[in-house]
PDB file of C-alpha atoms and ligand atoms in Angstrom:
ATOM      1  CA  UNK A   1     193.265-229.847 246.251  1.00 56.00           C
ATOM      2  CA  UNK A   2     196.401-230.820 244.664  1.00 71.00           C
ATOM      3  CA  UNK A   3     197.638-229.308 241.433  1.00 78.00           C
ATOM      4  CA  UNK A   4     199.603-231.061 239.366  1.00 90.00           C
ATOM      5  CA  UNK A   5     201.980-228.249 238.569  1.00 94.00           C
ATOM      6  CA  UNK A   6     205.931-228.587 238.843  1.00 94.00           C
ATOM      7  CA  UNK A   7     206.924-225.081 238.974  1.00 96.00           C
ATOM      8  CA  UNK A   8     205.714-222.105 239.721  1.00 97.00           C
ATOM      9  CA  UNK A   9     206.813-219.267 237.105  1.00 98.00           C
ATOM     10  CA  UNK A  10     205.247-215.685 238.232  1.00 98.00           C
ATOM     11  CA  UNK A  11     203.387-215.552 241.786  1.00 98.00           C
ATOM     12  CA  UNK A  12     200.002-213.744 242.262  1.00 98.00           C
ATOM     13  CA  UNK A  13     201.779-210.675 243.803  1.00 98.00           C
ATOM     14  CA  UNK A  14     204.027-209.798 240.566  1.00 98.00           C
ATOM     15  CA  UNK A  15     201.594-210.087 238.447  1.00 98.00           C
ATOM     16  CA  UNK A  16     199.617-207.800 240.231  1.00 98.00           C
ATOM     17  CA  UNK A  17     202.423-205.321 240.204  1.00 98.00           C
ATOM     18  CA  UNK A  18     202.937-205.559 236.515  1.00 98.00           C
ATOM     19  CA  UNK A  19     198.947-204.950 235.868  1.00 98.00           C
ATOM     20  CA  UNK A  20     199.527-201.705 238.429  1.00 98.00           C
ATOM     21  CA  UNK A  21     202.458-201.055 235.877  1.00 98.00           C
ATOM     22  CA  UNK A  22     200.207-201.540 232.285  1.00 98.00           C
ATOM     23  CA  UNK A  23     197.606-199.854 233.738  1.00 98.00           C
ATOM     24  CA  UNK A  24     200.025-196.797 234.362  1.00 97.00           C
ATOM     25  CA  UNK A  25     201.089-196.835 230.639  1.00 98.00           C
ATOM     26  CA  UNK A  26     197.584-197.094 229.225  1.00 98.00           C
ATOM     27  CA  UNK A  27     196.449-194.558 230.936  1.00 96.00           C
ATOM     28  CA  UNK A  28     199.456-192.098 230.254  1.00 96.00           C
ATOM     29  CA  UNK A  29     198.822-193.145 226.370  1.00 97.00           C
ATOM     30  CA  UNK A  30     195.411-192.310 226.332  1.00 96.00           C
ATOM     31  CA  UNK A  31     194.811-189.605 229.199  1.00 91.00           C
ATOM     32  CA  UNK A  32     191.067-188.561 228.343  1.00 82.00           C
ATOM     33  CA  UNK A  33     190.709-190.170 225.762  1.00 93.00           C
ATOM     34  CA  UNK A  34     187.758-193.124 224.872  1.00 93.00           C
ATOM     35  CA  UNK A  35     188.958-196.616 224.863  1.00 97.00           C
ATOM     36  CA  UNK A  36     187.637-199.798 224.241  1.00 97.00           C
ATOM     37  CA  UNK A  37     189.555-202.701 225.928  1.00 97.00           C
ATOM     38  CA  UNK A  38     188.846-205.785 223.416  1.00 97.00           C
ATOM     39  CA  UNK A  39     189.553-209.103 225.665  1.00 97.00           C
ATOM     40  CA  UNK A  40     190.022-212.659 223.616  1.00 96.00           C
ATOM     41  CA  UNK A  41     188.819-214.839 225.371  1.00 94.00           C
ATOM     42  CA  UNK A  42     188.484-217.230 226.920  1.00 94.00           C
ATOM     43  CA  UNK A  43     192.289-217.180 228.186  1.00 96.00           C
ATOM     44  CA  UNK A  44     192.645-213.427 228.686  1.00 97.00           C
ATOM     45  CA  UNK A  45     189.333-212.575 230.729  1.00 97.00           C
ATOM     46  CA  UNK A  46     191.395-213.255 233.871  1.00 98.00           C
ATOM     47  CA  UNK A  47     193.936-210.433 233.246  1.00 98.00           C
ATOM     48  CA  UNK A  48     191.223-208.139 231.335  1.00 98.00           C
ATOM     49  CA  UNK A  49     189.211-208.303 234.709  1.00 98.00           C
ATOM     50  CA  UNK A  50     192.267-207.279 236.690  1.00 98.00           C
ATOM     51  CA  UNK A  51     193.609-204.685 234.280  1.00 98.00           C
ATOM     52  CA  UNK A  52     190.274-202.576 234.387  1.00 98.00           C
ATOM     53  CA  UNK A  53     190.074-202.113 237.458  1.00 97.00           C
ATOM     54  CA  UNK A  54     193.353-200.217 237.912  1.00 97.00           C
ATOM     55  CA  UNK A  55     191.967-198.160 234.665  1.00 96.00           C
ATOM     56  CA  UNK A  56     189.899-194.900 236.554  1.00 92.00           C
ATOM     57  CA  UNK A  57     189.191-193.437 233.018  1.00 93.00           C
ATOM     58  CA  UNK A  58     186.428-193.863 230.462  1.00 92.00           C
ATOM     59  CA  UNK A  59     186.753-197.172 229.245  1.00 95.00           C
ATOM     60  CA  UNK A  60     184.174-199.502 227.465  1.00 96.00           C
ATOM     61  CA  UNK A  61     185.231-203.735 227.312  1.00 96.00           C
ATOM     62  CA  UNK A  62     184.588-206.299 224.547  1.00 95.00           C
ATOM     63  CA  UNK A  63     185.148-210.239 223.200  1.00 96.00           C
ATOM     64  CA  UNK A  64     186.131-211.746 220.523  1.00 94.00           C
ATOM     65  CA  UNK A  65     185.958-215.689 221.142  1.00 93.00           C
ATOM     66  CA  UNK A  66     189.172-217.185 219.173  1.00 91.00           C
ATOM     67  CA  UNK A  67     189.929-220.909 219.722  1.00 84.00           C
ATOM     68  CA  UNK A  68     193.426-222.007 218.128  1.00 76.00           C
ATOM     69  CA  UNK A  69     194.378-224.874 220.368  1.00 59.00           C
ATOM     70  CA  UNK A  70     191.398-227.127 220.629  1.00 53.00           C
ATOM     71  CA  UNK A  71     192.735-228.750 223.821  1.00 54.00           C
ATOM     72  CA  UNK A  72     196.550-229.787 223.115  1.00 59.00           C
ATOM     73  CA  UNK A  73     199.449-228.172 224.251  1.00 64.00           C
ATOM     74  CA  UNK A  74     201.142-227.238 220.615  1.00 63.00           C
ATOM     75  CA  UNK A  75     199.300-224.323 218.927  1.00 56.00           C
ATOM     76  CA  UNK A  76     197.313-225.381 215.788  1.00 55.00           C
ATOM     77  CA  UNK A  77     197.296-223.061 212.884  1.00 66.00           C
ATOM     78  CA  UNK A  78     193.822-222.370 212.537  1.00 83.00           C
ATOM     79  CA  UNK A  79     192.278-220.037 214.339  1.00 86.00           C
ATOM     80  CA  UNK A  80     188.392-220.283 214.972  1.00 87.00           C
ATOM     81  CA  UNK A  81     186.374-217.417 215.703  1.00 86.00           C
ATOM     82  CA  UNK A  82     182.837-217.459 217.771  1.00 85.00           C
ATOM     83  CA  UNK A  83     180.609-214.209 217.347  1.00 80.00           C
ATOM     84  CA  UNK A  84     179.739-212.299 220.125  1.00 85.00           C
ATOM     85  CA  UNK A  85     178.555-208.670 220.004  1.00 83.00           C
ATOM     86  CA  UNK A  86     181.032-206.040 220.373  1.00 83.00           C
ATOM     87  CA  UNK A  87     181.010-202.164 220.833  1.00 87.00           C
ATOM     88  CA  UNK A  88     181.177-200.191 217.616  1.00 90.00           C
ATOM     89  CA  UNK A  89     184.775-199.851 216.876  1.00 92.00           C
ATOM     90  CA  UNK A  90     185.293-197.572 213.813  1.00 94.00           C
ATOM     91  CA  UNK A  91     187.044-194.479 214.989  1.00 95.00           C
ATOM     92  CA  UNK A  92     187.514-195.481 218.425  1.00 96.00           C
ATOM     93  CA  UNK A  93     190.542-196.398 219.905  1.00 97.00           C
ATOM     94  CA  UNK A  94     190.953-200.103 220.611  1.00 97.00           C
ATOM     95  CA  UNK A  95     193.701-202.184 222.743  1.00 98.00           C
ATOM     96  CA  UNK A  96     193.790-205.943 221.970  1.00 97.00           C
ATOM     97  CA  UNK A  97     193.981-207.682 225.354  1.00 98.00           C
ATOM     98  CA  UNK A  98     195.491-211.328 225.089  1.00 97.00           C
ATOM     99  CA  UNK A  99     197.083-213.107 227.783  1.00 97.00           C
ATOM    100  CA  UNK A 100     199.743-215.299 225.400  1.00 96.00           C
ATOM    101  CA  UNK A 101     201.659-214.967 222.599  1.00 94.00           C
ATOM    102  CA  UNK A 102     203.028-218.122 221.349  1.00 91.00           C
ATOM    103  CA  UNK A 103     202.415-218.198 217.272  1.00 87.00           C
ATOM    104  CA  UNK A 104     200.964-215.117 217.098  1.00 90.00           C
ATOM    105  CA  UNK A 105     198.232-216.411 214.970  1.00 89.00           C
ATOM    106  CA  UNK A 106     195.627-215.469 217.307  1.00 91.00           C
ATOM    107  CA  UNK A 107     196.582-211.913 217.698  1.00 93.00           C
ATOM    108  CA  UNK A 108     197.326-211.641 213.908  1.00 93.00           C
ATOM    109  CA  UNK A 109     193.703-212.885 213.046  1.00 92.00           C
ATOM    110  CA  UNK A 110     192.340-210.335 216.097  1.00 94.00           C
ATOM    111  CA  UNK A 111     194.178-207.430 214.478  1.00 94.00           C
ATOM    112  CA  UNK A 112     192.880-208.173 211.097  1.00 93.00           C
ATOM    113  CA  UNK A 113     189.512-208.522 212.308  1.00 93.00           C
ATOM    114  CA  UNK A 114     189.368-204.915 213.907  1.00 94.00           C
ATOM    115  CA  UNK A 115     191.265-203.329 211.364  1.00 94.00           C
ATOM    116  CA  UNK A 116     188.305-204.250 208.946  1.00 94.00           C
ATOM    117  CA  UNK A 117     186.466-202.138 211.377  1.00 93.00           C
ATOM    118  CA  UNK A 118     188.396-198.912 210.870  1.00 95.00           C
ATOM    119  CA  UNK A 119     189.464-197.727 214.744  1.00 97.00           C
ATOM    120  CA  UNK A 120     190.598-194.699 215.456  1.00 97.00           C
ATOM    121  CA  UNK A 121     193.916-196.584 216.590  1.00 97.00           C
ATOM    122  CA  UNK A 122     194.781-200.352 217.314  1.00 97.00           C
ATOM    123  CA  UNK A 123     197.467-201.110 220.012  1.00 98.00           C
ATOM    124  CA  UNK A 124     198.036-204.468 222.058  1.00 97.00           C
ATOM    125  CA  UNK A 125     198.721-205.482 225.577  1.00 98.00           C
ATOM    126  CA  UNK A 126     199.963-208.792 226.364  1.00 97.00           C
ATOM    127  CA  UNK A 127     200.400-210.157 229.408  1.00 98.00           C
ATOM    128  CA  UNK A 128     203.052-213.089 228.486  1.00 98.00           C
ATOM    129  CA  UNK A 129     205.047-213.200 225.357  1.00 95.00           C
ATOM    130  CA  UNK A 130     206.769-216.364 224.723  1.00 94.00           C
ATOM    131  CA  UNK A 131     210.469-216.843 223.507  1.00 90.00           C
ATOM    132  CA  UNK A 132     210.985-216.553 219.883  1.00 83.00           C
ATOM    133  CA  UNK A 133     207.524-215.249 219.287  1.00 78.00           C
ATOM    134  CA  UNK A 134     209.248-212.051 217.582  1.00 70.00           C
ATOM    135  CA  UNK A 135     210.430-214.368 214.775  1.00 65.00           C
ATOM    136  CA  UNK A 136     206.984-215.610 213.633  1.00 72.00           C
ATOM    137  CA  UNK A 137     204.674-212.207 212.968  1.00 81.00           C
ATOM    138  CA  UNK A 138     205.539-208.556 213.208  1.00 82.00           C
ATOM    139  CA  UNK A 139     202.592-207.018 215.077  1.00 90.00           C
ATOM    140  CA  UNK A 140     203.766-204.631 217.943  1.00 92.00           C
ATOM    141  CA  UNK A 141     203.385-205.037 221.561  1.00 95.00           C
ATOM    142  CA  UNK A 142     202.234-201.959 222.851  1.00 97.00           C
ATOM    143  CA  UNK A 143     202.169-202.558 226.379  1.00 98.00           C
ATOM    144  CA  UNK A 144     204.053-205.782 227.562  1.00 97.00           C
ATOM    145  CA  UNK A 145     203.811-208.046 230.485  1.00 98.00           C
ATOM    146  CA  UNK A 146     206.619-210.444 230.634  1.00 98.00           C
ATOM    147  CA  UNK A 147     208.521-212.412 228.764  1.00 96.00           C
ATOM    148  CA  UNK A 148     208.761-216.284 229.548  1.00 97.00           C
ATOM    149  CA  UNK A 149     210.730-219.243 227.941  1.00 96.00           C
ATOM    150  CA  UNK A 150     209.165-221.088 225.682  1.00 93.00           C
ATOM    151  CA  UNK A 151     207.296-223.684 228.086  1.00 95.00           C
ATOM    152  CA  UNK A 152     203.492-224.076 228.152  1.00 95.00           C
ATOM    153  CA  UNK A 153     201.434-222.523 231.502  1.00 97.00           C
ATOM    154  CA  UNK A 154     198.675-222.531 232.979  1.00 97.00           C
ATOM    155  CA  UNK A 155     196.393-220.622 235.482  1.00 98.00           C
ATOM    156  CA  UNK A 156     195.462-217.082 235.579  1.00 98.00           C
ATOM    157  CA  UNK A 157     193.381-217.674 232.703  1.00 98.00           C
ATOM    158  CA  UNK A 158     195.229-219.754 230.822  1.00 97.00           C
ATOM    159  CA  UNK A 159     194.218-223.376 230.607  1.00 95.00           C
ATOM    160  CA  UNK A 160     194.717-227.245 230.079  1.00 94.00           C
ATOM    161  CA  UNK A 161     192.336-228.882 228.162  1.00 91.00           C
ATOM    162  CA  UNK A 162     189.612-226.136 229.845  1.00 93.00           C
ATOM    163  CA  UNK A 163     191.271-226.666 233.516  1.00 94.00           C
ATOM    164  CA  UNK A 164     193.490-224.649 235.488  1.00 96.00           C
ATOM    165  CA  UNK A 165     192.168-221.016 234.225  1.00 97.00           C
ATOM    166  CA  UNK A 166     191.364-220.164 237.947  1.00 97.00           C
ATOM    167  CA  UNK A 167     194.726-220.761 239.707  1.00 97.00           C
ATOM    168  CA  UNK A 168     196.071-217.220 240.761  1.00 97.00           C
ATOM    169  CA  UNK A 169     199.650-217.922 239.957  1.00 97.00           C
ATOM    170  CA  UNK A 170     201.259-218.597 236.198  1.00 98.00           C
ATOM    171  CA  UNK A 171     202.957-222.077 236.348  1.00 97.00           C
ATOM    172  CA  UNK A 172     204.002-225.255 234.334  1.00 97.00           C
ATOM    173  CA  UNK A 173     201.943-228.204 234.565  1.00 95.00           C
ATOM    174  CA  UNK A 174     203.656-231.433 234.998  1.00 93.00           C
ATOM    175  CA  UNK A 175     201.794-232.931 232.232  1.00 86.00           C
ATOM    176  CA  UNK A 176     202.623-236.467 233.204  1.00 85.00           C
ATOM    177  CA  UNK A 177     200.460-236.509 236.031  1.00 79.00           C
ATOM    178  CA  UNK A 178     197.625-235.065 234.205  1.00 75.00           C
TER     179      UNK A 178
HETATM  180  P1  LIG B 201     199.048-218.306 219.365  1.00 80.86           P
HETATM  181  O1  LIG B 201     197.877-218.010 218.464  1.00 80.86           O
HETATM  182  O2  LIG B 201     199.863-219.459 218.907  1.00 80.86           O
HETATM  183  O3  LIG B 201     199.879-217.079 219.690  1.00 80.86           O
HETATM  184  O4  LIG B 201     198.463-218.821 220.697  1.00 80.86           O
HETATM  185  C1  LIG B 201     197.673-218.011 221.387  1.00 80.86           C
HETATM  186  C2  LIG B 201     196.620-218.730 222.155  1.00 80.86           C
HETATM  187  O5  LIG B 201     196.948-220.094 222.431  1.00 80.86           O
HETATM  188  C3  LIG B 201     196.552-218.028 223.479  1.00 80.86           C
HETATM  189  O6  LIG B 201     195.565-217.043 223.427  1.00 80.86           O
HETATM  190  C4  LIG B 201     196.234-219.143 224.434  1.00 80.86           C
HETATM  191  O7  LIG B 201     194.846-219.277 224.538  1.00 80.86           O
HETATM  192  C5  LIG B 201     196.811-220.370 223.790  1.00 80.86           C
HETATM  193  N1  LIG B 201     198.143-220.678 224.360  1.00 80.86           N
HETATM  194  C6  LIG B 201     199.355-220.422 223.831  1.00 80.86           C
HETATM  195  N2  LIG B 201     200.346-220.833 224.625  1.00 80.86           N
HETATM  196  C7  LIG B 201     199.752-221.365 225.709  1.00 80.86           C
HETATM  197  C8  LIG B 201     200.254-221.951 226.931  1.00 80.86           C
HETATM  198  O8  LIG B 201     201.460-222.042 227.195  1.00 80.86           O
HETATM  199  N3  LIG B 201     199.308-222.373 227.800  1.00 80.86           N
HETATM  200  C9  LIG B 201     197.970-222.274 227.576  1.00 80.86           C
HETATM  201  N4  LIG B 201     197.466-221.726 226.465  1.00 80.86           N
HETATM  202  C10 LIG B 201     198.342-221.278 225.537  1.00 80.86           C
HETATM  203 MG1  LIG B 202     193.834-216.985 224.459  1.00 80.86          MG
END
């Protein structure tokens, strides 16, 4: 089948080599240490999924289900949240997983959530951080995939109106033929 994507931004291959890369950080950060790997989904299940299995330590996964863009291709403010059960948090450690940064909204509400939950520590690791995301909240980015302009993707988890999450590579739509 035909995609109706115009350019391809980062092939299967380097992201793969970039997880191999995280996954190399993490686990220098935490050596023996427990760690929960919190994914939000549904955008960063892809990359969570990926990510763990280059992890051979003791690690434990959970969701939280945030919905900010309800299907339109500019980030709405609001940021919903679904429940889902998670593991116990409170004095654990705990790295965010999110697959975008674009407002930061959805990671700020994430962080706030846990926080209430008193971990041990709190770090992030994003897979894509757009362009002038630094300018809107101040939340670090412990471990960092890359940084892209500020164009909206898809695949690799990351959707269109609910399509395109399964495509292995990271690419912009041409949204005119959608
Ligand atoms: P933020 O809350 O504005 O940072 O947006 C974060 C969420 O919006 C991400 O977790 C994605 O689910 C979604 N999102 C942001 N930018 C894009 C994009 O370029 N393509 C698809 N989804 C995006
Ligand atoms: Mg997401």
């Amino acid at each position: 089948m035909d995609f109706p994507i115009k350019q391809i931004l980062i092939q299967p291959e380097e992201i793969q080599l970039k997880i191999q890369q995280l996954a190399k950080e993490i686990k220098q950060a935490y050596q023996n240490e427990d760690l929960i790997l919190l994914s939000i989904l549904k955008g960063s299940v892809v990359f969570l999924v990926d990510l763990m299995k280059q992890l051979d330590m003791d690690i434990e996964i959970g969701f939280m289900y945030l919905s900010s863009y309800q299907g339109e291709t500019s980030p709405q403010r609001a940021v919903r949240e679904f429940e889902i059960p998670c593991p116990e948090f409170t004095g654990r450690n705990v790295i965010l997983i999110e697959d975008i940064l674009d407002t930061g909204a959805s990671l700020n509400y994430a962080w706030n959530r846990c926080m209430e939950k008193s971990p041990k520590s709190l770090k992030t690791c994003i897979l894509l951080v757009k362009e002038g995301y630094e300018n809107t909240f101040s939340l670090p980015i412990d471990f960092r995939g890359f940084n892209i302009p500020r164009v909206f993707v898809v695949g690799y988890g990351l959707d269109y109106r609910e399509k395109y999450r399964h495509l292995p590579y990271i690419g912009i739509p041409d949204l005119t033929k959608i």
